[in-house]
Each structure stands twice: as structure tokens, then as C-alpha cells.
CSV table of C-alpha atoms in Angstrom, one decimal:
chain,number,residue,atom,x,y,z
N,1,UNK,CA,105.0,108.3,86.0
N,2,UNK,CA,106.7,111.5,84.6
N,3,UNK,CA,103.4,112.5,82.8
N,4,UNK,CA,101.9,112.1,86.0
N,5,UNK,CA,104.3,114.1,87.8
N,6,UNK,CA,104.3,116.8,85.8
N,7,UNK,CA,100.4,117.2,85.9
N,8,UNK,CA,100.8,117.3,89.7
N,9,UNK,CA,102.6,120.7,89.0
N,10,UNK,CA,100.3,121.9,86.7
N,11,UNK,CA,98.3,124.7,88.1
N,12,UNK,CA,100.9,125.7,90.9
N,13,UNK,CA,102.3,129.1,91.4
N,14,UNK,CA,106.0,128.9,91.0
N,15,UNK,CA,108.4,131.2,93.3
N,16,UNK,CA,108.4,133.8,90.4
N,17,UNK,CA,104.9,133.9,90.9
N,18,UNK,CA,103.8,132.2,87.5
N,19,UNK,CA,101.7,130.0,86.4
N,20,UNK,CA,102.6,126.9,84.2
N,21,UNK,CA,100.4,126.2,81.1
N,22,UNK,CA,97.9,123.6,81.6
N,23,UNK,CA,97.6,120.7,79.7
N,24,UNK,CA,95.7,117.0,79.9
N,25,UNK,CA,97.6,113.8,80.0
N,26,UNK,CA,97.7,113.2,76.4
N,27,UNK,CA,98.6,117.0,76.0
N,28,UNK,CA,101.4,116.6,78.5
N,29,UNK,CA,102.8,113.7,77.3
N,30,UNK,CA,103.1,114.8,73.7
N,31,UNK,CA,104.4,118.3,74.6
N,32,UNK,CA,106.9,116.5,76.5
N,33,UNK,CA,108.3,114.6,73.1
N,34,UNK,CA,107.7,117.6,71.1
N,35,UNK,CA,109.9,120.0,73.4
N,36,UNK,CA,111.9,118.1,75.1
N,37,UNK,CA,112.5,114.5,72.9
N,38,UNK,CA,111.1,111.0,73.7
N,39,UNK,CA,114.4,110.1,76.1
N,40,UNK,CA,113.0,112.8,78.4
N,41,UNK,CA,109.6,110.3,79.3
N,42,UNK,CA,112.4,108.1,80.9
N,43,UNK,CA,113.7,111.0,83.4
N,44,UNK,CA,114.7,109.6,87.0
N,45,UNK,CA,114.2,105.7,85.9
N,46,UNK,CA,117.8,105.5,87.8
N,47,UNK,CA,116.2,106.4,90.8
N,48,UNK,CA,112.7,104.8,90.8
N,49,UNK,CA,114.8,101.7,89.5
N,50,UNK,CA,116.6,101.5,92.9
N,51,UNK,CA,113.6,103.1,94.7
N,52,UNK,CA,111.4,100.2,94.0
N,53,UNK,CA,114.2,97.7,94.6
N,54,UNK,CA,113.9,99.3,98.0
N,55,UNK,CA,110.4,99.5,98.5
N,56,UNK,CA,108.8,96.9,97.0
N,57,UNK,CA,111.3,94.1,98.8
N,58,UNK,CA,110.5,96.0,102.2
N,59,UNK,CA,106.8,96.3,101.8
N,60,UNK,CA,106.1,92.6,101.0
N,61,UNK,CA,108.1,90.9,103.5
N,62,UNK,CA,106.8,93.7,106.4
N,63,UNK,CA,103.4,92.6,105.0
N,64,UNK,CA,103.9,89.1,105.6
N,65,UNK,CA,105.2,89.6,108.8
N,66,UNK,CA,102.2,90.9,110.1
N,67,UNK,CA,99.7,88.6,108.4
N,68,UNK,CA,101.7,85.5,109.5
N,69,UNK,CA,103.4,86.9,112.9
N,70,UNK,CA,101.7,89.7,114.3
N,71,UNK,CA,98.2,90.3,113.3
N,72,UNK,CA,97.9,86.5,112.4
N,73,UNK,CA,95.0,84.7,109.9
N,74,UNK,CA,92.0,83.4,111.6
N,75,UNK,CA,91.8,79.3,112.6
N,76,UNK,CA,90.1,78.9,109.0
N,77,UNK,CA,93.5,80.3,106.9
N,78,UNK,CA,91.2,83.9,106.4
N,79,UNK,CA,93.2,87.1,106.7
N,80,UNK,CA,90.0,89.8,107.7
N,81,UNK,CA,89.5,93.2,105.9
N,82,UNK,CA,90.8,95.0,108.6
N,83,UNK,CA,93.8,93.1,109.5
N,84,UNK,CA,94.8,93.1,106.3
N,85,UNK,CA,94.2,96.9,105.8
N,86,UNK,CA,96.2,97.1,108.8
N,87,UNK,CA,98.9,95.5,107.4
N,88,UNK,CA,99.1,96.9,104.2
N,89,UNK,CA,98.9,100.6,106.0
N,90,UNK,CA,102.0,100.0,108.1
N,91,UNK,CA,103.9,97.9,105.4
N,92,UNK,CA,103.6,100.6,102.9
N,93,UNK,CA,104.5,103.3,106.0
N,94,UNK,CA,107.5,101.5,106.6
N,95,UNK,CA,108.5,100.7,103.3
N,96,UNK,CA,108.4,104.0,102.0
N,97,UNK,CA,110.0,105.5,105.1
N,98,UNK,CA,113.1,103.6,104.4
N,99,UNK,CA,112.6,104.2,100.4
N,100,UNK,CA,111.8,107.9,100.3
N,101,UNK,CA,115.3,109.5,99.6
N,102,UNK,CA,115.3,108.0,96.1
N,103,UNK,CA,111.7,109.1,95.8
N,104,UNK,CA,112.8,112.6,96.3
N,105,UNK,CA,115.7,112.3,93.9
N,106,UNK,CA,113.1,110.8,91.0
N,107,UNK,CA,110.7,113.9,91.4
N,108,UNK,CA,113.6,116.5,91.1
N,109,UNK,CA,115.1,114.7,87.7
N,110,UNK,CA,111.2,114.4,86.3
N,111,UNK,CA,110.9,117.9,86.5
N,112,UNK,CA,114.6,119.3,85.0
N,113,UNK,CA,112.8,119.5,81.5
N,114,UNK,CA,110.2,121.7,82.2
N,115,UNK,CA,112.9,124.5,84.0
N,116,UNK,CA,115.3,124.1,80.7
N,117,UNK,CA,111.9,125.0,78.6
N,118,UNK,CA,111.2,127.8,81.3
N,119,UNK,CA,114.5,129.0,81.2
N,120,UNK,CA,115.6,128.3,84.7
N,121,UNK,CA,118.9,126.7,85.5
N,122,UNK,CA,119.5,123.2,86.3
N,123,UNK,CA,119.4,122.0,89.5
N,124,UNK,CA,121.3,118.8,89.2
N,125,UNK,CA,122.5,116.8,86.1
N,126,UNK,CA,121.9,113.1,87.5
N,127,UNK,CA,120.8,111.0,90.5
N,128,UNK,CA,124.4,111.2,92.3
N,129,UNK,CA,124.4,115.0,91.8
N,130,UNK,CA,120.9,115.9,93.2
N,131,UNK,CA,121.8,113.4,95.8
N,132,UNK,CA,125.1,115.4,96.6
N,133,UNK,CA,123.6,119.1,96.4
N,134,UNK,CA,120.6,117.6,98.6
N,135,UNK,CA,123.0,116.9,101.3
N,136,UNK,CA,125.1,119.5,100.7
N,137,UNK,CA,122.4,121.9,101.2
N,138,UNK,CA,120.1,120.6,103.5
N,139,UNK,CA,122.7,117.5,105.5
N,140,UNK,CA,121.1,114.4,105.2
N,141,UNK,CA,117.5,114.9,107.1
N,142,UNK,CA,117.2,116.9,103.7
N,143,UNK,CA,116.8,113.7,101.5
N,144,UNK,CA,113.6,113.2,103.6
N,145,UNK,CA,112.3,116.2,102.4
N,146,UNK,CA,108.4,115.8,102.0
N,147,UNK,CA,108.6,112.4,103.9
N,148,UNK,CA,105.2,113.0,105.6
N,149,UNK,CA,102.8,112.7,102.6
N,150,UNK,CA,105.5,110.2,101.2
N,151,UNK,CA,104.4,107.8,103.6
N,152,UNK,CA,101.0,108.6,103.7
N,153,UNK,CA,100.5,108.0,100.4
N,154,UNK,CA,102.1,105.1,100.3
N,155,UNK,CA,100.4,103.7,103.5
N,156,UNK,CA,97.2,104.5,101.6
N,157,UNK,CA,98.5,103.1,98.4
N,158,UNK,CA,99.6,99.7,100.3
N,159,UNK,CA,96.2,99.5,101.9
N,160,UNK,CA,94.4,99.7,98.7
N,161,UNK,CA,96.6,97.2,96.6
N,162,UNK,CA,97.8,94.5,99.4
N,163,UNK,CA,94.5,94.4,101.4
N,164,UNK,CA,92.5,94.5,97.9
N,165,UNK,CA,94.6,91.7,96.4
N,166,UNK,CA,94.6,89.6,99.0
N,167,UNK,CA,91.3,90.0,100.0
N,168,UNK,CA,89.7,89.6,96.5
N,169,UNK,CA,92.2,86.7,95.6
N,170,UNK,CA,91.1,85.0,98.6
N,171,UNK,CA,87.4,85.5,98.1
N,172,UNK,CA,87.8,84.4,94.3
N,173,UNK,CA,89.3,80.7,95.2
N,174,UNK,CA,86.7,80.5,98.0
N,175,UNK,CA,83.2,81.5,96.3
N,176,UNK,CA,84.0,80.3,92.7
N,177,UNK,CA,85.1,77.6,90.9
N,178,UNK,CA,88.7,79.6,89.8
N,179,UNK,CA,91.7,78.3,90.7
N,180,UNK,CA,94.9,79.6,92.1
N,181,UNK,CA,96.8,80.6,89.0
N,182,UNK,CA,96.9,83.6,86.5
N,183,UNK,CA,93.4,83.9,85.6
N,184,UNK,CA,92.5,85.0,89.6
N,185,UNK,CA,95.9,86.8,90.2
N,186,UNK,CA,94.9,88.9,87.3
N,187,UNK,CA,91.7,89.7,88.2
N,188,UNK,CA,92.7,90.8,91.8
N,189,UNK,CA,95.7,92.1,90.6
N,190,UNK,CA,93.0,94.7,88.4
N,191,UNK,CA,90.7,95.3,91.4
N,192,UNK,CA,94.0,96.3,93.9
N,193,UNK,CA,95.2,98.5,90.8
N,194,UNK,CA,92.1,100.4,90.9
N,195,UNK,CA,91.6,100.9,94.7
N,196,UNK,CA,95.5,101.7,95.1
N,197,UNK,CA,95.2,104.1,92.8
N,198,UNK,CA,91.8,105.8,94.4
N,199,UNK,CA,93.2,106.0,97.5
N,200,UNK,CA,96.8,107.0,97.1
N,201,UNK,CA,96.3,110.0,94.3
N,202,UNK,CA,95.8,112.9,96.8
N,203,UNK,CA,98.6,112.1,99.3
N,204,UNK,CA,100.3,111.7,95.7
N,205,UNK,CA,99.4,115.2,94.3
N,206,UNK,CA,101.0,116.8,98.0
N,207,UNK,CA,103.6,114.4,98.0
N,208,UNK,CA,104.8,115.7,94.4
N,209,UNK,CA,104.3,119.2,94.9
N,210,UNK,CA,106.2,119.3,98.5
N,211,UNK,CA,109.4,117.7,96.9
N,212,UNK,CA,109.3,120.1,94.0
N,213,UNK,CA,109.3,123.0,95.4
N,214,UNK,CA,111.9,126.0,95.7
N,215,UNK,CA,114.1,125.7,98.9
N,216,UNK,CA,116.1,127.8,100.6
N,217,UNK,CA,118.7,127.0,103.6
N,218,UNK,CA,116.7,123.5,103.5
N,219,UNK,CA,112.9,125.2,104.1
N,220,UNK,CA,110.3,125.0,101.3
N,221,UNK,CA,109.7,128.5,99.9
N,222,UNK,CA,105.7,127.3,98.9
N,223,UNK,CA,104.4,125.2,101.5
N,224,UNK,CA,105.6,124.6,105.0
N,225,UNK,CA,104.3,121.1,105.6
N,226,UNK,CA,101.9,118.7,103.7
N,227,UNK,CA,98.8,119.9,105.5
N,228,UNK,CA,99.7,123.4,104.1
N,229,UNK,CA,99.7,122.2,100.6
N,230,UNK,CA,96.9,120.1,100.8
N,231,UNK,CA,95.2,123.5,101.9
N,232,UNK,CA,96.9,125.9,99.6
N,233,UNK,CA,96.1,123.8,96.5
N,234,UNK,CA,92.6,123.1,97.5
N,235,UNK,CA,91.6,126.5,98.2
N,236,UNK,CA,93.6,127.7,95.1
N,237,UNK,CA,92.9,124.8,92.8
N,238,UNK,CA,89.3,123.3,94.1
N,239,UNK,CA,89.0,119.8,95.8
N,240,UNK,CA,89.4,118.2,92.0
N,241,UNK,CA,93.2,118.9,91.9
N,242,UNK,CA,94.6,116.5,94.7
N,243,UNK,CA,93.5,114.0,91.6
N,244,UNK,CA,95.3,115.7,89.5
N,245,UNK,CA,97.1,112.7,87.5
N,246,UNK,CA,94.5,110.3,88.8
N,247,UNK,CA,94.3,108.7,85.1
N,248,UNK,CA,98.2,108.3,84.3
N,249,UNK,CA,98.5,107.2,88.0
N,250,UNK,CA,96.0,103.8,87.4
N,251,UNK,CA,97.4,103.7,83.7
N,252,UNK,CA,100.6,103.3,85.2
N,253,UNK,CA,99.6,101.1,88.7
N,254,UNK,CA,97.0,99.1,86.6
N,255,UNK,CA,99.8,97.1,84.4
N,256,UNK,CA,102.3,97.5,86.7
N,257,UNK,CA,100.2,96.0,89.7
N,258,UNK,CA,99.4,92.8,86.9
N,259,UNK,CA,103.2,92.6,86.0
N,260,UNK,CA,104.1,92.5,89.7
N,261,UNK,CA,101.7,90.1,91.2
N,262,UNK,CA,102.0,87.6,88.3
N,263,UNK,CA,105.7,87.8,88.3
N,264,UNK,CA,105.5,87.6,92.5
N,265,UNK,CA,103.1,84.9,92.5
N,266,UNK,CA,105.7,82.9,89.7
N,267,UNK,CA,108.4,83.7,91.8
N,268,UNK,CA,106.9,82.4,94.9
N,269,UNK,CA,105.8,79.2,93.1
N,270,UNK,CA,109.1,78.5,91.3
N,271,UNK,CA,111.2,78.9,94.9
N,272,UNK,CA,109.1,76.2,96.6
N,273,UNK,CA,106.9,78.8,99.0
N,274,UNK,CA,103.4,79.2,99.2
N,275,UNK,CA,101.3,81.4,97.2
N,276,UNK,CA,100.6,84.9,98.6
């Protein structure tokens, strides 16, 4: 995740004006042990800790709600493609929505290491401090500070991974001869990974970049909203750089999406409820 972010960066001008040095993922990562020790991989775990906590508990049950309440499964027990895209769009939405303060708070502690190797200043020493100048500077419609692509990436991120896994699980049990345990929850669990990561990188990349940058009295000094970046670092960058950290984005979804839906899927069966 921290690779990832600081790929994202990679390529944008700075307020200064400069240019950071560009390296791959391998390049990034090592460079980030070299200059700044191996604890620094784990910046803003704090903060993605409790972000997830947030996120992950709102998105499922929201999820559920609209596949069992609202949008409802056909007479035959199916959930359609496009209900369940549905549902995955505005679970992720909401999710995130109610999630992205700590988002914002992990981005600014991933990226502390690079300013000490540039020479800048830090802006905060932990989560409660960058929480504290945030609203200090900015009152507290500052902590949703790049909220937009936030929760469009992670509409399009829920989209690909609850609609895939649910769609492919359900397909599994009903044209093969695999049954409902770890073997198919695995092998949707890959195919969500994949498509989560596909659709979600871009609105990732703008997402990223929007959180990071310079403010002043609250206002971005780069971009002034998400369609602005998405712009800027096209035009600038070419079309290729909203995937910028495509590959440590699916590195990191692909074994977290198989550690999460074999852990929910465990969960669900150990507490006497049906499986997803």
C-alpha cells in the first residue's frame, strides 16, 4: 500500500515546482528500505487499521442490505450482474463516505519519508497529530479532503470485487461440480481481486494525488477538484499514469481479497448464518 502510494506521486510537480525521481515498484520499494529503514513500509498502518475496521464492516452489511432488502434476488435465489453491480457501487460509496477521514490521515503519514529525504519539514508526527492540524487548519469538512474520488474509487473498487465475487461464486456452485467451501471462495475471491483492482486504479491514482497535495487556508495549491487532476496528470503524464501503481495495487488486493473472503466466509459459517 505505501509502495503504491508513493508511485501515485511519482511524476508530479511539487509546489516548488520539482520533479520527484522516478522509480518502478521494485525500485520504490527498495529505495524506501535503503533511505528510509524497513519500519517505514509500515507508515499509517494506524490509520488504515481503523480505516478498514470502518469500511469493510459498513460496506458488507450496506451490501447485503440491498441484495436481500432493496434490490432483492430473483424467485430462483440469483442476485443479476446488474443488481449486484448496483449494490456493490453504492455499498462501496457509502462505506468510504463514512471511512474517508482516516483514509486521508493514511496518505499524509505514507508520504512523511519522502519530504524528510527531500528536506521538507514534517507535517505531522502521528495519526492524532495530522488529525489535529487537519482540523485545526481546515475545521472538520477538512478531513474530507479529496472525498470525491475517494468514493469513486471505492464505488468502482466495490463494484469490481462484491459483484465479481458474488457473481463468479454463484456461477461456480451452479455450472460445476465445486462445492461451497475454500476451493470456490478462492477462486472468486482471485477473479474479484483482479477486476477490483482494474477498475478502482484511476480514481486511486486522483484519489492519492488530491490528498497529498500542498494546502493553504484549506484549498489545494495543485488541483482544484478530482476532474482537475484527472486532467492535469493526463495531459502532463499521458493516459498510462492514472495506473500508476496498478501492479502493487492487485499485489496488494489479490491476497488481501483471498484473506478476507475466506476468513468472511469462516466467520459466517462458524456464527450459524448463511454463506455470502
Amino acid at each position: 500500500d505505501l509502495t503504491k502510494t508513493r508511485l501515485q506521486i511519482q511524476g508530479e510537480i511539487s509546489g516548488d515546482g520539482a520533479i520527484g525521481a522516478r522509480r518502478g515498484m521494485v525500485g520504490t520499494a527498495v529505495g524506501i528500505v535503503q533511505e528510509e529503514g524497513v519500519a517505514c513500509l509500515y507508515q499509517g498502518l494506524q490509520p488504515a487499521l481503523i480505516r478498514h475496521i470502518v469500511y469493510t464492516g459498513s460496506r458488507m452489511s450496506i451490501y447485503e442490505l440491498f441484495r436481500e432488502h432493496i434490490l432483492q434476488r430473483e424467485a430462483d435465489g440469483s442476485f443479476p450482474v446488474w443488481k449486484a453491480s448496483v449494490g456493490g457501487l453504492c455499498a462501496g460509496a457509502l462505506g468510504q463516505l463514512i471511512a474517508s477521514p482516516t483514509d486521508l490521515i493514511k496518505v499524509q503519514l505514507q508520504m512523511e519519508g519522502r519530504r524528510k529525504l527531500e528536506g521538507k519539514p514534517p507535517r505531522v508526527k502521528g495519526a492524532l497529530d495530522a488529525f489535529n492540524k487537519i482540523v485545526a487548519e481546515s475545521g472538520v469538512k477538512g478531513l474530507y479532503r479529496g472525498v470525491i474520488p475517494n468514493v469513486q474509487r471505492a464505488a468502482l473498487v466495490n463494484m469490481g470485487d462484491l459483484c465479481t465475487y458474488d457473481t463468479a461464486k454463484q456461477n461456480l456452485l451452479r455450472h460445476t461440480d465445486l462445492q461451497d467451501n475454500y476451493v470456490t471462495h478462492s477462486l472468486a475471491s482471485g477473479c474479484s481481486g483482479l477486476v477490483a483492482a482494474t477498475f478502482g486504479t484511476p480514481a486511486d491514482v486522483v484519489k492519492t494525488r488530491i490528498m497529498n497535495q500542498p494546502t493553504k487556508n484549506g484549498k489545494g495549491l495543485l488541483y482544484s477538484g478530482s476532474m482537475d487532476c484527472l486532467i492535469k496528470t493526463a495531459t502532463k503524464e499521458g493516459v498510462m499514469a492514472l495506473y500508476k501503481g496498478f501492479i502493487p495495487i492487485w499485489l496488494r488486493m489479490a491476497p488481501w481479497s483471498l484473506t478476507f473472503w475466506l476468513s468472511y466466509e469462516k466467520i459466517r459459517q462458524l456464527a450459524g448464518t448463511n454463506s455470502f
